[in-house]
Amino acid sequence: EIVLTQSPGTLSLSPGERATLSCRASQSVSSSYLAWYQQKPGQAPRLLIYGASSRATGIPDRFSGSGSGTDFTLTISRLEPEDFAVYYCQQYGSSPVTFGGGTKVEIK
Amino acid sequence: EVQLVESGGGVVQPGGSLRLSCAASGFTFDDYAMHWVRQAPGKGLEWVSLISGDGGSTYYADSVKGRFTISRDNSKNSLYLQMNSLRTEDTALYYCAKDISSVGLPDYWGQGTLVTVSS
């Protein structure tokens, strides 16, 4: 199975700053089938990005995804107060579907 | 509006069984594959199982293969997870999720139902 490693584990930033989250796969992710989710405490995950770079319905354009092969990045251009949360990457190009361990974006 | 409501969680002893249900609305249920994904307390997400829209194909994580069975009743817009031989490590919040278009990508998620396996 494809193992996804997210870094850093925790990112401490201030509102208005840029956040860059990394997701590295143990082998190439087929057809860039890589997604990103946001999860806030007590809530279900919310799909942000799929196909490595396509924003899901209703997701603000401050969220962007990039990458291919084994290296992927989620960028939040300017952090809003509601963006402080845990972010997970997920690959769905190979069975089984796998998730990364998550990156927590916290207020500095 | 897509709605997914899980039920059936609870406390069960190791070796016991539990059946989870997920009631779906707001979309044409049999057009979409469905997932179960779990999250142990304070931990990350773990995919558990997937079933195709017609119920003819099912997939499982190795950690639950042979113990859990996913099924669906399209006439009732419902998804199920039969969990047998439960272990303490199965303790988690279990989410039901709709696939974006049967490619293995969950897009809408329910709020989850908590399963606790403890003696």
PDB file of N, CA and C in Angstrom, chain A residues 3-90:
ATOM      1  N   VAL A   3       2.159   4.571   1.363  1.00  0.00           N
ATOM      2  CA  VAL A   3       2.247   5.286   2.641  1.00  0.00           C
ATOM      3  C   VAL A   3       2.430   6.775   2.348  1.00  0.00           C
ATOM      4  N   LEU A   4       1.602   7.598   2.987  1.00  0.00           N
ATOM      5  CA  LEU A   4       1.691   9.046   2.830  1.00  0.00           C
ATOM      6  C   LEU A   4       2.258   9.666   4.106  1.00  0.00           C
ATOM      7  N   THR A   5       3.321  10.455   3.944  1.00  0.00           N
ATOM      8  CA  THR A   5       3.957  11.108   5.078  1.00  0.00           C
ATOM      9  C   THR A   5       3.760  12.612   4.983  1.00  0.00           C
ATOM     10  N   GLN A   6       3.107  13.179   5.965  1.00  0.00           N
ATOM     11  CA  GLN A   6       2.849  14.615   5.963  1.00  0.00           C
ATOM     12  C   GLN A   6       3.839  15.351   6.869  1.00  0.00           C
ATOM     13  N   SER A   7       4.226  16.521   6.407  1.00  0.00           N
ATOM     14  CA  SER A   7       5.122  17.358   7.216  1.00  0.00           C
ATOM     15  C   SER A   7       4.785  18.827   7.016  1.00  0.00           C
ATOM     16  N   PRO A   8       5.047  19.657   8.036  1.00  0.00           N
ATOM     17  CA  PRO A   8       5.440  19.225   9.380  1.00  0.00           C
ATOM     18  C   PRO A   8       4.252  18.643  10.130  1.00  0.00           C
ATOM     19  N   GLY A   9       4.499  18.119  11.309  1.00  0.00           N
ATOM     20  CA  GLY A   9       3.403  17.609  12.119  1.00  0.00           C
ATOM     21  C   GLY A   9       2.514  18.742  12.621  1.00  0.00           C
ATOM     22  N   THR A  10       3.160  19.838  12.990  1.00  0.00           N
ATOM     23  CA  THR A  10       2.447  21.022  13.464  1.00  0.00           C
ATOM     24  C   THR A  10       3.066  22.256  12.833  1.00  0.00           C
ATOM     25  N   LEU A  11       2.203  23.184  12.419  1.00  0.00           N
ATOM     26  CA  LEU A  11       2.639  24.433  11.812  1.00  0.00           C
ATOM     27  C   LEU A  11       2.036  25.571  12.640  1.00  0.00           C
ATOM     28  N   SER A  12       2.895  26.399  13.228  1.00  0.00           N
ATOM     29  CA  SER A  12       2.417  27.516  14.056  1.00  0.00           C
ATOM     30  C   SER A  12       2.565  28.815  13.278  1.00  0.00           C
ATOM     31  N   LEU A  13       1.431  29.410  12.935  1.00  0.00           N
ATOM     32  CA  LEU A  13       1.421  30.599  12.102  1.00  0.00           C
ATOM     33  C   LEU A  13       0.398  31.606  12.622  1.00  0.00           C
ATOM     34  N   SER A  14       0.498  32.823  12.138  1.00  0.00           N
ATOM     35  CA  SER A  14      -0.449  33.879  12.508  1.00  0.00           C
ATOM     36  C   SER A  14      -1.454  34.097  11.378  1.00  0.00           C
ATOM     37  N   PRO A  15      -2.649  34.576  11.709  1.00  0.00           N
ATOM     38  CA  PRO A  15      -3.608  34.928  10.642  1.00  0.00           C
ATOM     39  C   PRO A  15      -2.961  35.881   9.645  1.00  0.00           C
ATOM     40  N   GLY A  16      -3.251  35.650   8.364  1.00  0.00           N
ATOM     41  CA  GLY A  16      -2.682  36.473   7.299  1.00  0.00           C
ATOM     42  C   GLY A  16      -1.419  35.886   6.695  1.00  0.00           C
ATOM     43  N   GLU A  17      -0.777  34.955   7.409  1.00  0.00           N
ATOM     44  CA  GLU A  17       0.435  34.335   6.886  1.00  0.00           C
ATOM     45  C   GLU A  17       0.095  33.233   5.883  1.00  0.00           C
ATOM     46  N   ARG A  18       1.114  32.804   5.168  1.00  0.00           N
ATOM     47  CA  ARG A  18       0.991  31.749   4.169  1.00  0.00           C
ATOM     48  C   ARG A  18       1.365  30.415   4.813  1.00  0.00           C
ATOM     49  N   ALA A  19       0.570  29.382   4.531  1.00  0.00           N
ATOM     50  CA  ALA A  19       0.840  28.040   5.047  1.00  0.00           C
ATOM     51  C   ALA A  19       1.181  27.110   3.893  1.00  0.00           C
ATOM     52  N   THR A  20       2.235  26.349   4.071  1.00  0.00           N
ATOM     53  CA  THR A  20       2.650  25.369   3.067  1.00  0.00           C
ATOM     54  C   THR A  20       2.764  24.007   3.734  1.00  0.00           C
ATOM     55  N   LEU A  21       1.910  23.077   3.314  1.00  0.00           N
ATOM     56  CA  LEU A  21       1.862  21.744   3.893  1.00  0.00           C
ATOM     57  C   LEU A  21       2.335  20.745   2.847  1.00  0.00           C
ATOM     58  N   SER A  22       3.100  19.744   3.300  1.00  0.00           N
ATOM     59  CA  SER A  22       3.688  18.772   2.388  1.00  0.00           C
ATOM     60  C   SER A  22       3.111  17.376   2.616  1.00  0.00           C
ATOM     61  N   CYS A  23       2.999  16.635   1.528  1.00  0.00           N
ATOM     62  CA  CYS A  23       2.545  15.238   1.572  1.00  0.00           C
ATOM     63  C   CYS A  23       3.432  14.459   0.611  1.00  0.00           C
ATOM     64  N   ARG A  24       4.159  13.503   1.147  1.00  0.00           N
ATOM     65  CA  ARG A  24       5.074  12.703   0.320  1.00  0.00           C
ATOM     66  C   ARG A  24       4.610  11.255   0.306  1.00  0.00           C
ATOM     67  N   ALA A  25       4.543  10.674  -0.876  1.00  0.00           N
ATOM     68  CA  ALA A  25       4.082   9.292  -1.035  1.00  0.00           C
ATOM     69  C   ALA A  25       5.243   8.328  -1.178  1.00  0.00           C
ATOM     70  N   SER A  26       5.052   7.099  -0.691  1.00  0.00           N
ATOM     71  CA  SER A  26       6.109   6.084  -0.755  1.00  0.00           C
ATOM     72  C   SER A  26       6.327   5.556  -2.165  1.00  0.00           C
ATOM     73  N   GLN A  27       5.339   5.774  -3.030  1.00  0.00           N
ATOM     74  CA  GLN A  27       5.463   5.453  -4.455  1.00  0.00           C
ATOM     75  C   GLN A  27       4.560   6.394  -5.220  1.00  0.00           C
ATOM     76  N   SER A  28       4.755   6.446  -6.510  1.00  0.00           N
ATOM     77  CA  SER A  28       4.037   7.411  -7.333  1.00  0.00           C
ATOM     78  C   SER A  28       2.518   7.243  -7.214  1.00  0.00           C
ATOM     79  N   VAL A  29       1.824   8.349  -7.066  1.00  0.00           N
ATOM     80  CA  VAL A  29       0.362   8.342  -6.970  1.00  0.00           C
ATOM     81  C   VAL A  29      -0.218   8.400  -8.379  1.00  0.00           C
ATOM     82  N   SER A  30      -0.965   7.367  -8.720  1.00  0.00           N
ATOM     83  CA  SER A  30      -1.504   7.221 -10.063  1.00  0.00           C
ATOM     84  C   SER A  30      -2.396   8.384 -10.450  1.00  0.00           C
ATOM     85  N   SER A  31      -2.160   8.942 -11.634  1.00  0.00           N
ATOM     86  CA  SER A  31      -3.013   9.998 -12.205  1.00  0.00           C
ATOM     87  C   SER A  31      -3.236  11.173 -11.274  1.00  0.00           C
ATOM     88  N   SER A  32      -2.257  11.413 -10.397  1.00  0.00           N
ATOM     89  CA  SER A  32      -2.390  12.517  -9.429  1.00  0.00           C
ATOM     90  C   SER A  32      -3.692  12.425  -8.643  1.00  0.00           C
ATOM     91  N   TYR A  33      -4.075  11.215  -8.291  1.00  0.00           N
ATOM     92  CA  TYR A  33      -5.284  11.019  -7.478  1.00  0.00           C
ATOM     93  C   TYR A  33      -4.946  11.268  -6.010  1.00  0.00           C
ATOM     94  N   LEU A  34      -4.739  12.556  -5.719  1.00  0.00           N
ATOM     95  CA  LEU A  34      -4.352  12.977  -4.384  1.00  0.00           C
ATOM     96  C   LEU A  34      -5.328  14.056  -3.928  1.00  0.00           C
ATOM     97  N   ALA A  35      -5.853  13.890  -2.719  1.00  0.00           N
ATOM     98  CA  ALA A  35      -6.833  14.834  -2.178  1.00  0.00           C
ATOM     99  C   ALA A  35      -6.350  15.393  -0.850  1.00  0.00           C
ATOM    100  N   TRP A  36      -6.941  16.526  -0.483  1.00  0.00           N
ATOM    101  CA  TRP A  36      -6.684  17.156   0.811  1.00  0.00           C
ATOM    102  C   TRP A  36      -8.016  17.414   1.521  1.00  0.00           C
ATOM    103  N   TYR A  37      -7.996  17.161   2.830  1.00  0.00           N
ATOM    104  CA  TYR A  37      -9.168  17.398   3.673  1.00  0.00           C
ATOM    105  C   TYR A  37      -8.782  18.314   4.833  1.00  0.00           C
ATOM    106  N   GLN A  38      -9.775  19.048   5.306  1.00  0.00           N
ATOM    107  CA  GLN A  38      -9.640  19.856   6.512  1.00  0.00           C
ATOM    108  C   GLN A  38     -10.546  19.258   7.575  1.00  0.00           C
ATOM    109  N   GLN A  39     -10.053  19.155   8.805  1.00  0.00           N
ATOM    110  CA  GLN A  39     -10.903  18.677   9.897  1.00  0.00           C
ATOM    111  C   GLN A  39     -10.733  19.589  11.106  1.00  0.00           C
ATOM    112  N   LYS A  40     -11.856  20.095  11.575  1.00  0.00           N
ATOM    113  CA  LYS A  40     -11.875  20.905  12.796  1.00  0.00           C
ATOM    114  C   LYS A  40     -12.347  20.042  13.952  1.00  0.00           C
ATOM    115  N   PRO A  41     -12.002  20.403  15.200  1.00  0.00           N
ATOM    116  CA  PRO A  41     -12.390  19.580  16.355  1.00  0.00           C
ATOM    117  C   PRO A  41     -13.890  19.325  16.397  1.00  0.00           C
ATOM    118  N   GLY A  42     -14.251  18.050  16.583  1.00  0.00           N
ATOM    119  CA  GLY A  42     -15.652  17.680  16.696  1.00  0.00           C
ATOM    120  C   GLY A  42     -16.417  17.655  15.392  1.00  0.00           C
ATOM    121  N   GLN A  43     -15.710  17.851  14.278  1.00  0.00           N
ATOM    122  CA  GLN A  43     -16.379  17.861  12.977  1.00  0.00           C
ATOM    123  C   GLN A  43     -15.834  16.764  12.068  1.00  0.00           C
ATOM    124  N   ALA A  44     -16.623  16.419  11.074  1.00  0.00           N
ATOM    125  CA  ALA A  44     -16.185  15.474  10.057  1.00  0.00           C
ATOM    126  C   ALA A  44     -15.190  16.162   9.118  1.00  0.00           C
ATOM    127  N   PRO A  45     -14.358  15.383   8.447  1.00  0.00           N
ATOM    128  CA  PRO A  45     -13.468  15.960   7.438  1.00  0.00           C
ATOM    129  C   PRO A  45     -14.266  16.627   6.316  1.00  0.00           C
ATOM    130  N   ARG A  46     -13.650  17.656   5.730  1.00  0.00           N
ATOM    131  CA  ARG A  46     -14.244  18.400   4.628  1.00  0.00           C
ATOM    132  C   ARG A  46     -13.276  18.336   3.452  1.00  0.00           C
ATOM    133  N   LEU A  47     -13.772  17.913   2.296  1.00  0.00           N
ATOM    134  CA  LEU A  47     -12.917  17.820   1.110  1.00  0.00           C
ATOM    135  C   LEU A  47     -12.565  19.223   0.599  1.00  0.00           C
ATOM    136  N   LEU A  48     -11.251  19.467   0.452  1.00  0.00           N
ATOM    137  CA  LEU A  48     -10.778  20.761  -0.062  1.00  0.00           C
ATOM    138  C   LEU A  48     -10.330  20.664  -1.521  1.00  0.00           C
ATOM    139  N   ILE A  49      -9.453  19.695  -1.773  1.00  0.00           N
ATOM    140  CA  ILE A  49      -8.754  19.568  -3.054  1.00  0.00           C
ATOM    141  C   ILE A  49      -8.816  18.113  -3.502  1.00  0.00           C
ATOM    142  N   TYR A  50      -9.032  17.886  -4.801  1.00  0.00           N
ATOM    143  CA  TYR A  50      -8.945  16.540  -5.356  1.00  0.00           C
ATOM    144  C   TYR A  50      -8.182  16.621  -6.679  1.00  0.00           C
ATOM    145  N   GLY A  51      -7.723  15.477  -7.171  1.00  0.00           N
ATOM    146  CA  GLY A  51      -6.922  15.483  -8.388  1.00  0.00           C
ATOM    147  C   GLY A  51      -5.691  16.353  -8.254  1.00  0.00           C
ATOM    148  N   ALA A  52      -5.169  16.437  -7.035  1.00  0.00           N
ATOM    149  CA  ALA A  52      -3.962  17.195  -6.680  1.00  0.00           C
ATOM    150  C   ALA A  52      -4.147  18.717  -6.680  1.00  0.00           C
ATOM    151  N   SER A  53      -5.018  19.238  -7.573  1.00  0.00           N
ATOM    152  CA  SER A  53      -5.077  20.698  -7.696  1.00  0.00           C
ATOM    153  C   SER A  53      -6.468  21.277  -7.941  1.00  0.00           C
ATOM    154  N   SER A  54      -7.490  20.451  -7.991  1.00  0.00           N
ATOM    155  CA  SER A  54      -8.848  20.950  -8.247  1.00  0.00           C
ATOM    156  C   SER A  54      -9.551  21.233  -6.930  1.00  0.00           C
ATOM    157  N   ARG A  55     -10.088  22.445  -6.797  1.00  0.00           N
ATOM    158  CA  ARG A  55     -10.815  22.777  -5.574  1.00  0.00           C
ATOM    159  C   ARG A  55     -12.211  22.159  -5.592  1.00  0.00           C
ATOM    160  N   ALA A  56     -12.609  21.640  -4.443  1.00  0.00           N
ATOM    161  CA  ALA A  56     -13.956  21.094  -4.311  1.00  0.00           C
ATOM    162  C   ALA A  56     -14.972  22.239  -4.276  1.00  0.00           C
ATOM    163  N   THR A  57     -16.226  21.891  -4.420  1.00  0.00           N
ATOM    164  CA  THR A  57     -17.296  22.880  -4.455  1.00  0.00           C
ATOM    165  C   THR A  57     -17.292  23.759  -3.207  1.00  0.00           C
ATOM    166  N   GLY A  58     -17.300  25.075  -3.412  1.00  0.00           N
ATOM    167  CA  GLY A  58     -17.420  26.006  -2.301  1.00  0.00           C
ATOM    168  C   GLY A  58     -16.137  26.314  -1.560  1.00  0.00           C
ATOM    169  N   ILE A  59     -15.018  25.756  -2.015  1.00  0.00           N
ATOM    170  CA  ILE A  59     -13.739  26.002  -1.326  1.00  0.00           C
ATOM    171  C   ILE A  59     -13.122  27.312  -1.815  1.00  0.00           C
ATOM    172  N   PRO A  60     -12.747  28.205  -0.891  1.00  0.00           N
ATOM    173  CA  PRO A  60     -12.188  29.515  -1.285  1.00  0.00           C
ATOM    174  C   PRO A  60     -10.883  29.359  -2.056  1.00  0.00           C
ATOM    175  N   ASP A  61     -10.598  30.355  -2.906  1.00  0.00           N
ATOM    176  CA  ASP A  61      -9.420  30.238  -3.765  1.00  0.00           C
ATOM    177  C   ASP A  61      -8.109  30.512  -3.037  1.00  0.00           C
ATOM    178  N   ARG A  62      -8.167  30.789  -1.736  1.00  0.00           N
ATOM    179  CA  ARG A  62      -6.910  30.894  -0.979  1.00  0.00           C
ATOM    180  C   ARG A  62      -6.298  29.503  -0.753  1.00  0.00           C
ATOM    181  N   PHE A  63      -7.091  28.455  -0.980  1.00  0.00           N
ATOM    182  CA  PHE A  63      -6.591  27.082  -0.889  1.00  0.00           C
ATOM    183  C   PHE A  63      -6.164  26.629  -2.292  1.00  0.00           C
ATOM    184  N   SER A  64      -4.938  26.124  -2.398  1.00  0.00           N
ATOM    185  CA  SER A  64      -4.489  25.597  -3.679  1.00  0.00           C
ATOM    186  C   SER A  64      -3.633  24.363  -3.450  1.00  0.00           C
ATOM    187  N   GLY A  65      -3.709  23.443  -4.400  1.00  0.00           N
ATOM    188  CA  GLY A  65      -2.922  22.225  -4.338  1.00  0.00           C
ATOM    189  C   GLY A  65      -2.038  22.099  -5.550  1.00  0.00           C
ATOM    190  N   SER A  66      -0.902  21.459  -5.354  1.00  0.00           N
ATOM    191  CA  SER A  66       0.021  21.252  -6.464  1.00  0.00           C
ATOM    192  C   SER A  66       0.800  19.966  -6.230  1.00  0.00           C
ATOM    193  N   GLY A  67       1.538  19.576  -7.277  1.00  0.00           N
ATOM    194  CA  GLY A  67       2.397  18.412  -7.162  1.00  0.00           C
ATOM    195  C   GLY A  67       1.990  17.282  -8.081  1.00  0.00           C
ATOM    196  N   SER A  68       2.860  16.287  -8.136  1.00  0.00           N
ATOM    197  CA  SER A  68       2.615  15.087  -8.933  1.00  0.00           C
ATOM    198  C   SER A  68       3.615  14.024  -8.515  1.00  0.00           C
ATOM    199  N   GLY A  69       3.363  12.797  -8.968  1.00  0.00           N
ATOM    200  CA  GLY A  69       4.284  11.717  -8.628  1.00  0.00           C
ATOM    201  C   GLY A  69       4.242  11.372  -7.157  1.00  0.00           C
ATOM    202  N   THR A  70       5.276  11.754  -6.425  1.00  0.00           N
ATOM    203  CA  THR A  70       5.346  11.425  -5.005  1.00  0.00           C
ATOM    204  C   THR A  70       5.326  12.643  -4.083  1.00  0.00           C
ATOM    205  N   ASP A  71       5.350  13.840  -4.628  1.00  0.00           N
ATOM    206  CA  ASP A  71       5.424  15.047  -3.804  1.00  0.00           C
ATOM    207  C   ASP A  71       4.274  16.007  -4.100  1.00  0.00           C
ATOM    208  N   PHE A  72       3.522  16.309  -3.054  1.00  0.00           N
ATOM    209  CA  PHE A  72       2.338  17.151  -3.186  1.00  0.00           C
ATOM    210  C   PHE A  72       2.343  18.229  -2.104  1.00  0.00           C
ATOM    211  N   THR A  73       1.708  19.346  -2.422  1.00  0.00           N
ATOM    212  CA  THR A  73       1.693  20.489  -1.509  1.00  0.00           C
ATOM    213  C   THR A  73       0.305  21.113  -1.455  1.00  0.00           C
ATOM    214  N   LEU A  74      -0.134  21.439  -0.253  1.00  0.00           N
ATOM    215  CA  LEU A  74      -1.327  22.261  -0.052  1.00  0.00           C
ATOM    216  C   LEU A  74      -0.846  23.617   0.439  1.00  0.00           C
ATOM    217  N   THR A  75      -1.286  24.671  -0.224  1.00  0.00           N
ATOM    218  CA  THR A  75      -0.929  26.032   0.165  1.00  0.00           C
ATOM    219  C   THR A  75      -2.180  26.808   0.538  1.00  0.00           C
ATOM    220  N   ILE A  76      -2.116  27.485   1.670  1.00  0.00           N
ATOM    221  CA  ILE A  76      -3.170  28.425   2.066  1.00  0.00           C
ATOM    222  C   ILE A  76      -2.529  29.791   1.992  1.00  0.00           C
ATOM    223  N   SER A  77      -2.973  30.615   1.050  1.00  0.00           N
ATOM    224  CA  SER A  77      -2.239  31.835   0.716  1.00  0.00           C
ATOM    225  C   SER A  77      -2.223  32.836   1.874  1.00  0.00           C
ATOM    226  N   ARG A  78      -3.361  33.019   2.510  1.00  0.00           N
ATOM    227  CA  ARG A  78      -3.455  33.948   3.656  1.00  0.00           C
ATOM    228  C   ARG A  78      -4.400  33.315   4.671  1.00  0.00           C
ATOM    229  N   LEU A  79      -3.855  32.926   5.795  1.00  0.00           N
ATOM    230  CA  LEU A  79      -4.649  32.210   6.784  1.00  0.00           C
ATOM    231  C   LEU A  79      -5.746  33.085   7.381  1.00  0.00           C
ATOM    232  N   GLU A  80      -6.961  32.555   7.333  1.00  0.00           N
ATOM    233  CA  GLU A  80      -8.085  33.168   8.018  1.00  0.00           C
ATOM    234  C   GLU A  80      -8.280  32.450   9.359  1.00  0.00           C
ATOM    235  N   PRO A  81      -8.932  33.095  10.329  1.00  0.00           N
ATOM    236  CA  PRO A  81      -9.108  32.447  11.649  1.00  0.00           C
ATOM    237  C   PRO A  81      -9.759  31.073  11.553  1.00  0.00           C
ATOM    238  N   GLU A  82     -10.654  30.878  10.586  1.00  0.00           N
ATOM    239  CA  GLU A  82     -11.359  29.592  10.451  1.00  0.00           C
ATOM    240  C   GLU A  82     -10.509  28.498   9.798  1.00  0.00           C
ATOM    241  N   ASP A  83      -9.291  28.839   9.362  1.00  0.00           N
ATOM    242  CA  ASP A  83      -8.434  27.855   8.693  1.00  0.00           C
ATOM    243  C   ASP A  83      -7.571  27.047   9.665  1.00  0.00           C
ATOM    244  N   PHE A  84      -7.582  27.427  10.941  1.00  0.00           N
ATOM    245  CA  PHE A  84      -6.748  26.701  11.900  1.00  0.00           C
ATOM    246  C   PHE A  84      -7.452  25.377  12.213  1.00  0.00           C
ATOM    247  N   ALA A  85      -6.779  24.297  11.844  1.00  0.00           N
ATOM    248  CA  ALA A  85      -7.410  22.980  11.831  1.00  0.00           C
ATOM    249  C   ALA A  85      -6.339  21.936  11.535  1.00  0.00           C
ATOM    250  N   VAL A  86      -6.770  20.685  11.408  1.00  0.00           N
ATOM    251  CA  VAL A  86      -5.876  19.610  10.978  1.00  0.00           C
ATOM    252  C   VAL A  86      -6.168  19.296   9.510  1.00  0.00           C
ATOM    253  N   TYR A  87      -5.122  19.089   8.747  1.00  0.00           N
ATOM    254  CA  TYR A  87      -5.241  18.820   7.311  1.00  0.00           C
ATOM    255  C   TYR A  87      -4.659  17.438   7.002  1.00  0.00           C
ATOM    256  N   TYR A  88      -5.415  16.657   6.234  1.00  0.00           N
ATOM    257  CA  TYR A  88      -4.995  15.320   5.833  1.00  0.00           C
ATOM    258  C   TYR A  88      -4.899  15.234   4.311  1.00  0.00           C
ATOM    259  N   CYS A  89      -3.870  14.543   3.843  1.00  0.00           N
ATOM    260  CA  CYS A  89      -3.848  14.172   2.427  1.00  0.00           C
ATOM    261  C   CYS A  89      -4.325  12.725   2.307  1.00  0.00           C
ATOM    262  N   GLN A  90      -4.793  12.387   1.128  1.00  0.00           N
ATOM    263  CA  GLN A  90      -5.314  11.044   0.868  1.00  0.00           C
ATOM    264  C   GLN A  90      -5.039  10.689  -0.579  1.00  0.00           C
TER     265      GLN A  90
END
